[in-house]
mmCIF file of C-alpha atoms in Angstrom:
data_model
loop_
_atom_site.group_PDB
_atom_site.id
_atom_site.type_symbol
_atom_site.label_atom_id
_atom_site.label_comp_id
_atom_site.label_asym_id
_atom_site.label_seq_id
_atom_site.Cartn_x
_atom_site.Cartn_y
_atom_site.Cartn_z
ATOM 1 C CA UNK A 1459 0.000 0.000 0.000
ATOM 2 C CA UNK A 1460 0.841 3.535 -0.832
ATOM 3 C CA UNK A 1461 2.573 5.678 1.913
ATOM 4 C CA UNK A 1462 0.899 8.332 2.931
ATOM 5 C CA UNK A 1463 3.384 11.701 1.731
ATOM 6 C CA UNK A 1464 3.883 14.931 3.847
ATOM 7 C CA UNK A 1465 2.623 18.015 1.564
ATOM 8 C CA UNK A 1466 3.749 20.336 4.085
ATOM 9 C CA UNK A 1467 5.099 20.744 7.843
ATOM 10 C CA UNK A 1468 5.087 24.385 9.673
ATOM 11 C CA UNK A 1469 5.706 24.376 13.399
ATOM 12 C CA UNK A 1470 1.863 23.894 14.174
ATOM 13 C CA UNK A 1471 0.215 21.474 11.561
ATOM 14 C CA UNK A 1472 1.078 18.912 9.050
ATOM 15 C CA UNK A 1473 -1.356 18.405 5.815
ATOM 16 C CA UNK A 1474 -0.523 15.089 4.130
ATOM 17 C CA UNK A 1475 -1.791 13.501 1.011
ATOM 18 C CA UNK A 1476 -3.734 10.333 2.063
ATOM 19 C CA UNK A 1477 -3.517 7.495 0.014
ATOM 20 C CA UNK A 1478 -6.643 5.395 -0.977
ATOM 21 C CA UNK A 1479 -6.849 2.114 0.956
ATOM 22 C CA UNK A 1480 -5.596 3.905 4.582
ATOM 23 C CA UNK A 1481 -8.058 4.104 7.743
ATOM 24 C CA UNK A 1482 -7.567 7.027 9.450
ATOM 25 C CA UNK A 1483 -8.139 6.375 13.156
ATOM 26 C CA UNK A 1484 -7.353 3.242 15.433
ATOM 27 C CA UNK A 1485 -10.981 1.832 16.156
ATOM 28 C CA UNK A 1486 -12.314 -1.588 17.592
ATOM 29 C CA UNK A 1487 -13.564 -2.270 14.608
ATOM 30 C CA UNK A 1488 -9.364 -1.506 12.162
ATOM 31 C CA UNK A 1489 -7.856 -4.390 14.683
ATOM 32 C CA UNK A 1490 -5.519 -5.623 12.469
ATOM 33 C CA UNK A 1491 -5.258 -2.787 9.611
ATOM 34 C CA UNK A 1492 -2.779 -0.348 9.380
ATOM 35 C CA UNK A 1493 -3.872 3.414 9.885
ATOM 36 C CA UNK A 1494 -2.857 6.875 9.441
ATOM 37 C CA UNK A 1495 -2.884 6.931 13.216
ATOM 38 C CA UNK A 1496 -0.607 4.615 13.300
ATOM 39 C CA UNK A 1497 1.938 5.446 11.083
ATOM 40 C CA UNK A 1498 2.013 9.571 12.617
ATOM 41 C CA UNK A 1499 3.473 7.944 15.535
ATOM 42 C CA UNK A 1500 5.842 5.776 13.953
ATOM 43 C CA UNK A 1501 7.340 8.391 11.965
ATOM 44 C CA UNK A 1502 6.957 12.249 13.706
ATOM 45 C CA UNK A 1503 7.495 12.630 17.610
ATOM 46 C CA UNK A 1504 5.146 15.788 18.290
ATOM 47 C CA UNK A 1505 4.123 16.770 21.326
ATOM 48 C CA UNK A 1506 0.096 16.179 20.739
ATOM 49 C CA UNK A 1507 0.957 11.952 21.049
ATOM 50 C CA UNK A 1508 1.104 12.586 24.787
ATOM 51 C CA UNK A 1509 -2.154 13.694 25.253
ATOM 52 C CA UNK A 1510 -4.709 10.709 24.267
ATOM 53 C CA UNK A 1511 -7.851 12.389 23.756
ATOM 54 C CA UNK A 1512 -6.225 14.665 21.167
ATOM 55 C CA UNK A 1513 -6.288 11.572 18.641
ATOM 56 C CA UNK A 1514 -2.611 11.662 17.440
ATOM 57 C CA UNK A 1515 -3.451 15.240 16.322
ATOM 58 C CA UNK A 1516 -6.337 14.172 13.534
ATOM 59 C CA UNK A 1517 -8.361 16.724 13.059
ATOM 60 C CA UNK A 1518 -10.613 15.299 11.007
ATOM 61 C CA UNK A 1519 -11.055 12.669 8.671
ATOM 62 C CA UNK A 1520 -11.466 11.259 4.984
ATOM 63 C CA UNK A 1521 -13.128 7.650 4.294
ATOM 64 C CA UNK A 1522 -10.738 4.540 3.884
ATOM 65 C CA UNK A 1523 -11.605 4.721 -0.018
ATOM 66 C CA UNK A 1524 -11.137 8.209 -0.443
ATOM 67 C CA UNK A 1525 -7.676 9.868 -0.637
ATOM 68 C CA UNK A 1526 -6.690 13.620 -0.408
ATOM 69 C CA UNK A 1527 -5.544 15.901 1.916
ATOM 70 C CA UNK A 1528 -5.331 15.602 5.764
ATOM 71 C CA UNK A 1529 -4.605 18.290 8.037
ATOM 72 C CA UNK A 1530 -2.924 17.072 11.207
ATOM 73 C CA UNK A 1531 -2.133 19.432 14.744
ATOM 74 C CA UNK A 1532 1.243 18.585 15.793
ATOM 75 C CA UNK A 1533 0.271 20.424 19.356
ATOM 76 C CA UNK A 1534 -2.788 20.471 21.412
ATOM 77 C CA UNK A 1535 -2.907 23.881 21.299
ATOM 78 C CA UNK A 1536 -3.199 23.845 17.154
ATOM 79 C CA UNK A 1537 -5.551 20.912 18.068
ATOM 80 C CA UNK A 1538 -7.897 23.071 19.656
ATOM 81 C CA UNK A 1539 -7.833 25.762 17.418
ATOM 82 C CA UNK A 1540 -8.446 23.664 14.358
ATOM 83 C CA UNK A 1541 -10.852 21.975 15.905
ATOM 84 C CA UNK A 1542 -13.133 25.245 16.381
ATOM 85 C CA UNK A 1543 -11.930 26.441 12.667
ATOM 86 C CA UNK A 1544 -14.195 23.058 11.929
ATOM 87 C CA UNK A 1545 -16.850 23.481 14.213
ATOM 88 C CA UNK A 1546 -17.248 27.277 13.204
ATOM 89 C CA UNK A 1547 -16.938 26.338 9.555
ATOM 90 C CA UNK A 1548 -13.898 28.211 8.623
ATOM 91 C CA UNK A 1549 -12.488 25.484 7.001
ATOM 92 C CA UNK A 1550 -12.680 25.089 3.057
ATOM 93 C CA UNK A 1551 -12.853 21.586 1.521
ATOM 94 C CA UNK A 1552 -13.286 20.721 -2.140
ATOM 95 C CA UNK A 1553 -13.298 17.425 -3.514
ATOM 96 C CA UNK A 1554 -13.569 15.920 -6.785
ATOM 97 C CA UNK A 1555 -16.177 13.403 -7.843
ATOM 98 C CA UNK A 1556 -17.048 11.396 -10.880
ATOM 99 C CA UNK A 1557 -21.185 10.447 -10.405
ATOM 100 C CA UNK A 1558 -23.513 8.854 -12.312
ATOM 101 C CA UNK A 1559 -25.150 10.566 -14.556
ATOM 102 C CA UNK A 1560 -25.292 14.521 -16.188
ATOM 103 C CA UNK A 1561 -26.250 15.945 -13.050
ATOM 104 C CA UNK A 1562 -28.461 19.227 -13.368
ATOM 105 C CA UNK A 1563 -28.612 21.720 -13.080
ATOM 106 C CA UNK A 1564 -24.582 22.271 -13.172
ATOM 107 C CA UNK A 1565 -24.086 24.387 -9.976
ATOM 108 C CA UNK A 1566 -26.240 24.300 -7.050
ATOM 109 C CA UNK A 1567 -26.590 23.366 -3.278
ATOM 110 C CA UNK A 1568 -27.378 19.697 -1.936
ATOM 111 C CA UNK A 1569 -29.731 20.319 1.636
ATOM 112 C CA UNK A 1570 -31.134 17.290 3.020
ATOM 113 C CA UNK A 1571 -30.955 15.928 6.602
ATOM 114 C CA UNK A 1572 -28.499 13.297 6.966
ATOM 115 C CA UNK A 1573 -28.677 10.439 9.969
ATOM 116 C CA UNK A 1574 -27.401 6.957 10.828
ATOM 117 C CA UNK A 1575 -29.748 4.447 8.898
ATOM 118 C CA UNK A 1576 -31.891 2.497 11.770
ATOM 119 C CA UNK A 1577 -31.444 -0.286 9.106
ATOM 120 C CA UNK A 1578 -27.900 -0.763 8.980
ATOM 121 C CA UNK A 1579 -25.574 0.720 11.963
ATOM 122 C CA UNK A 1580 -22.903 1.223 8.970
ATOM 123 C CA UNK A 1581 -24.582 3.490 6.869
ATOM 124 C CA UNK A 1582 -26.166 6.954 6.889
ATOM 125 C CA UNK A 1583 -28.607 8.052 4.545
ATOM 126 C CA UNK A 1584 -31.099 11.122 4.072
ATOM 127 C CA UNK A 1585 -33.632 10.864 6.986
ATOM 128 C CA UNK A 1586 -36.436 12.945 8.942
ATOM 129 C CA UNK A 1587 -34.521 14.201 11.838
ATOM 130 C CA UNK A 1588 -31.394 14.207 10.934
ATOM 131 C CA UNK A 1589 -28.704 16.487 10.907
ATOM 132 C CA UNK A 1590 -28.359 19.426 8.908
ATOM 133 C CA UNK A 1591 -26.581 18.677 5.701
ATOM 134 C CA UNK A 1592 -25.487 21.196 3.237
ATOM 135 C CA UNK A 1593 -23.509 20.451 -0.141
ATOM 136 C CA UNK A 1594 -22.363 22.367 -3.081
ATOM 137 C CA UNK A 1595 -21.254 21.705 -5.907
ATOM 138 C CA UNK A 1596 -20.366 22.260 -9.751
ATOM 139 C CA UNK A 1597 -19.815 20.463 -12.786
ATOM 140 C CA UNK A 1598 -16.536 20.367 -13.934
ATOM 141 C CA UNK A 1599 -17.655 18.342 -17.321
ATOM 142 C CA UNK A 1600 -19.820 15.672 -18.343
ATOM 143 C CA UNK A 1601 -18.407 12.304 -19.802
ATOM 144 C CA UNK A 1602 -20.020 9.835 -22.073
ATOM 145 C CA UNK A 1603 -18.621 6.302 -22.056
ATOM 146 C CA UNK A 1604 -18.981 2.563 -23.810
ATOM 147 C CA UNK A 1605 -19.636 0.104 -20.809
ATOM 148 C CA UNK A 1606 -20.826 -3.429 -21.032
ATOM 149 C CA UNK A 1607 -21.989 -2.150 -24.702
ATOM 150 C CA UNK A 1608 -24.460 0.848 -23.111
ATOM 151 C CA UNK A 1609 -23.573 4.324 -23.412
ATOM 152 C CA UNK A 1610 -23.690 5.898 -19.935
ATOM 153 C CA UNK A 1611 -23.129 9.485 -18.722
ATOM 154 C CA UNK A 1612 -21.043 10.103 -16.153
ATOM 155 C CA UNK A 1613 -20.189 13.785 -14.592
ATOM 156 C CA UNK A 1614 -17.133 15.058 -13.040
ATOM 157 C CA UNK A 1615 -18.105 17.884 -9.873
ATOM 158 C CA UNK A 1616 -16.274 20.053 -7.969
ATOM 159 C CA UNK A 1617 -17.763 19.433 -4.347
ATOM 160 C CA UNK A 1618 -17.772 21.984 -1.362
ATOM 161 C CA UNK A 1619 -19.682 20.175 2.002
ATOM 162 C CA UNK A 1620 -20.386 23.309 4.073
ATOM 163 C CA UNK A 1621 -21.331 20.483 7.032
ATOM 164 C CA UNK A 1622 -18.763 17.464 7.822
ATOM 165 C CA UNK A 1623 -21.262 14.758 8.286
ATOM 166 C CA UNK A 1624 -20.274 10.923 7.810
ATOM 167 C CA UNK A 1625 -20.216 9.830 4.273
ATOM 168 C CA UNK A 1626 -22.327 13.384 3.410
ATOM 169 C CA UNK A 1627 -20.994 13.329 -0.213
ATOM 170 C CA UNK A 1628 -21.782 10.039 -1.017
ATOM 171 C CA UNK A 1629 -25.304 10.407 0.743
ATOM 172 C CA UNK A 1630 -26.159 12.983 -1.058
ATOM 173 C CA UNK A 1631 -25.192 12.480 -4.046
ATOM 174 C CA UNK A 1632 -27.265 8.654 -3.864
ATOM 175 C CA UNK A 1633 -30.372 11.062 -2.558
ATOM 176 C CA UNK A 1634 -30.393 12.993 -5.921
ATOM 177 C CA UNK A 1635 -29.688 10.062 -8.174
ATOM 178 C CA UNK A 1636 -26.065 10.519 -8.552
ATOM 179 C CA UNK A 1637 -24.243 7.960 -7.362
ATOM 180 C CA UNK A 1638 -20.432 8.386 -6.934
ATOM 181 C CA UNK A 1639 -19.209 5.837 -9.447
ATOM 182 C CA UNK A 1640 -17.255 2.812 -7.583
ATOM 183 C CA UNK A 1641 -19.439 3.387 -3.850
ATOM 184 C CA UNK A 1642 -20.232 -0.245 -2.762
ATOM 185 C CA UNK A 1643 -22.502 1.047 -0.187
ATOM 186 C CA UNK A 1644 -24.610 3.996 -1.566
ATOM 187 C CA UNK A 1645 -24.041 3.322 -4.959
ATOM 188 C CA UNK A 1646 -25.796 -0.380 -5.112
ATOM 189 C CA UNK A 1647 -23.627 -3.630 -5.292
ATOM 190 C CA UNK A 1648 -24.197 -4.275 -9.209
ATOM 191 C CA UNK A 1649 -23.683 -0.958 -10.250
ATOM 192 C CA UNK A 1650 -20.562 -1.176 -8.199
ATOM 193 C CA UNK A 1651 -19.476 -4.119 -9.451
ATOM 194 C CA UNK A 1652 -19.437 -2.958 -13.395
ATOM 195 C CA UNK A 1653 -18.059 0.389 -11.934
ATOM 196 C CA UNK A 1654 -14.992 -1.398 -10.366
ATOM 197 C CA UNK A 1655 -13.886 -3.457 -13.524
ATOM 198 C CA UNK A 1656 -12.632 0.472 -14.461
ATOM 199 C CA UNK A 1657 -12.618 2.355 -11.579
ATOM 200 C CA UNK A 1658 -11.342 0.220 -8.990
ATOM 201 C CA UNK A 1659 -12.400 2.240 -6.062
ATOM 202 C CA UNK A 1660 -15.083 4.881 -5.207
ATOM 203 C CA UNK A 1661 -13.965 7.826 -7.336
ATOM 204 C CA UNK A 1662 -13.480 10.845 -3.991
ATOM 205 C CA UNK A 1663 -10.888 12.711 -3.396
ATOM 206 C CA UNK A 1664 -10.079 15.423 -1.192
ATOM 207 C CA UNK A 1665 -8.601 18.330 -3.519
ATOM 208 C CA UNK A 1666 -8.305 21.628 -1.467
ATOM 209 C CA UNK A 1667 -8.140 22.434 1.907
ATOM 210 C CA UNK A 1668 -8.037 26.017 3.295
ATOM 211 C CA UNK A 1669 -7.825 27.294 7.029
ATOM 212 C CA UNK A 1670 -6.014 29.736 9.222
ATOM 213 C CA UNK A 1671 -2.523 29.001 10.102
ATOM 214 C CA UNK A 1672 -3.481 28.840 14.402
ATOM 215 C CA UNK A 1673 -0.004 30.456 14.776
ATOM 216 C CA UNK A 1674 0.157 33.436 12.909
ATOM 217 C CA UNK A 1675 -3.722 33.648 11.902
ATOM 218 C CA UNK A 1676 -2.880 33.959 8.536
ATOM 219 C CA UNK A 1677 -4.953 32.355 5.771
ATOM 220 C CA UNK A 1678 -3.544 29.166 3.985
ATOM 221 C CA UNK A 1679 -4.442 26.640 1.504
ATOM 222 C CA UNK A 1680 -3.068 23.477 -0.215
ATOM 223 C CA UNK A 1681 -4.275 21.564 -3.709
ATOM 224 C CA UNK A 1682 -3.507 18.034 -4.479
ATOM 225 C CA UNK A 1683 -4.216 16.552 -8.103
ATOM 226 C CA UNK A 1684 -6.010 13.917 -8.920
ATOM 227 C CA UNK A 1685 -3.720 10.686 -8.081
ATOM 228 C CA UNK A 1686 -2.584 8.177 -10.700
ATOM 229 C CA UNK A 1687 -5.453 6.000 -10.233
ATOM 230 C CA UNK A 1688 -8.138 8.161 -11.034
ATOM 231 C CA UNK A 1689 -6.273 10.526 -13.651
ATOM 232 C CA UNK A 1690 -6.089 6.846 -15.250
ATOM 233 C CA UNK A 1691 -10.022 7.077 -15.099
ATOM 234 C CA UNK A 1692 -10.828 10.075 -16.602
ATOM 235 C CA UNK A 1693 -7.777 9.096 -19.575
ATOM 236 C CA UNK A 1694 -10.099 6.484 -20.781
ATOM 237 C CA UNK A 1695 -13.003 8.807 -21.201
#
């Protein structure tokens, strides 16, 4: 598996590009797999690793098919003051999807209360009573491909979630008939299947990130391409 690879280190914060295929936090239920938890500790001795509720300095996190950019706090101090960049929304992240579909119209905002599924403990989905969800986004271009002899249209977007909810892009996109292309849970298992024989994982990734340096205050922000696997993707388009 890919190592995850520093983007940049100030005194305060690290962002790192986050391979596809990594879990980000230890949990009961990663016994036995490798995570991004794990491998800050084995490689950078910052101050936050003493203090256990702080997480290793994970301020947030990306799904274990999804890759991008992670900010991490290196002290509990920049912990803290991340943390209430999140909770106060200050923090700007864009991703880059490929969905189902020609999504219309080609800007415009996602709102629709998202909630764990009362079904399935593993899933979330759009539900009376949920949380506020809000999602923007905008097509970057729509695609039209040859698979299993039907023509299909697929669309690339630009995505901005203005909440952090679990799996929010992927919910929403499902709720508006959208899929992301390669989602084994939102997405449906036989769609997912034909998505994965050329695409073979869900097609997120975490582009942009912006925030205020907690140091100095000052206003920073860091892009990361698509990665190999899903520039591949788009190639064959």
């Amino acid at each position: 598996m890919m190592a995850p690879k520093v983007i940049f280190e100030g005194t305060s914060f690290l962002v790192l590009a986050k391979p596809a295929g990594w879990v980000v936090n230890r949990a009961e239920t990663t016994k036995g797999q490798e995570t991004i938890q794990d491998w800050l500790e084995a490689n950078f001795q910052f101050s936050i690793f003493n203090f256990q509720d702080c997480r290793s300095g994970i301020v947030h996190r990306l799904d274990k098919e999804t890759s991008g950019l992670l900010l991490i706090a290196k002290t509990p101090e920049a912990f803290t003051n991340l943390q209430k960049q999140f909770k106060e929304r200050l923090v700007v992240k864009r991703y880059l999807t490929l969905v189902h579909g020609q999504i219309q119209p080609e800007e415009g905002e996602i709102t629709a209360a998202i909630a764990r599924s009362p079904f399935n403990r593993k899933k979330f989905g759009v539900f009376l009573g949920g949380r506020e969800s809000v999602t923007n986004y905008k097509v970057i271009s729509y695609q039209l491909s040859v698979i299993g002899g039907k023509k299909q249209d697929f669309s690339l977007v630009e995505v901005t979630p203005k909440t952090g909810r679990t799996h929010q892009i992927r919910v929403h996109f499902k709720y508006v008939g959208h899929p992301v292309v390669g989602d084994e849970v939102y997405g449906g298992r036989k769609a997912a299947r034909s998505d994965r024989q050329w695409c073979g994982r869900q097609f997120l990734h975490a582009s942009y990130l912006a925030f205020f340096n907690p140091e100095t205050g000052e206003k920073v922000a860091f892009t990361s391409p698509l990665p190999e696997d899903l520039a591949a993707v788009m190639k064959n388009f």
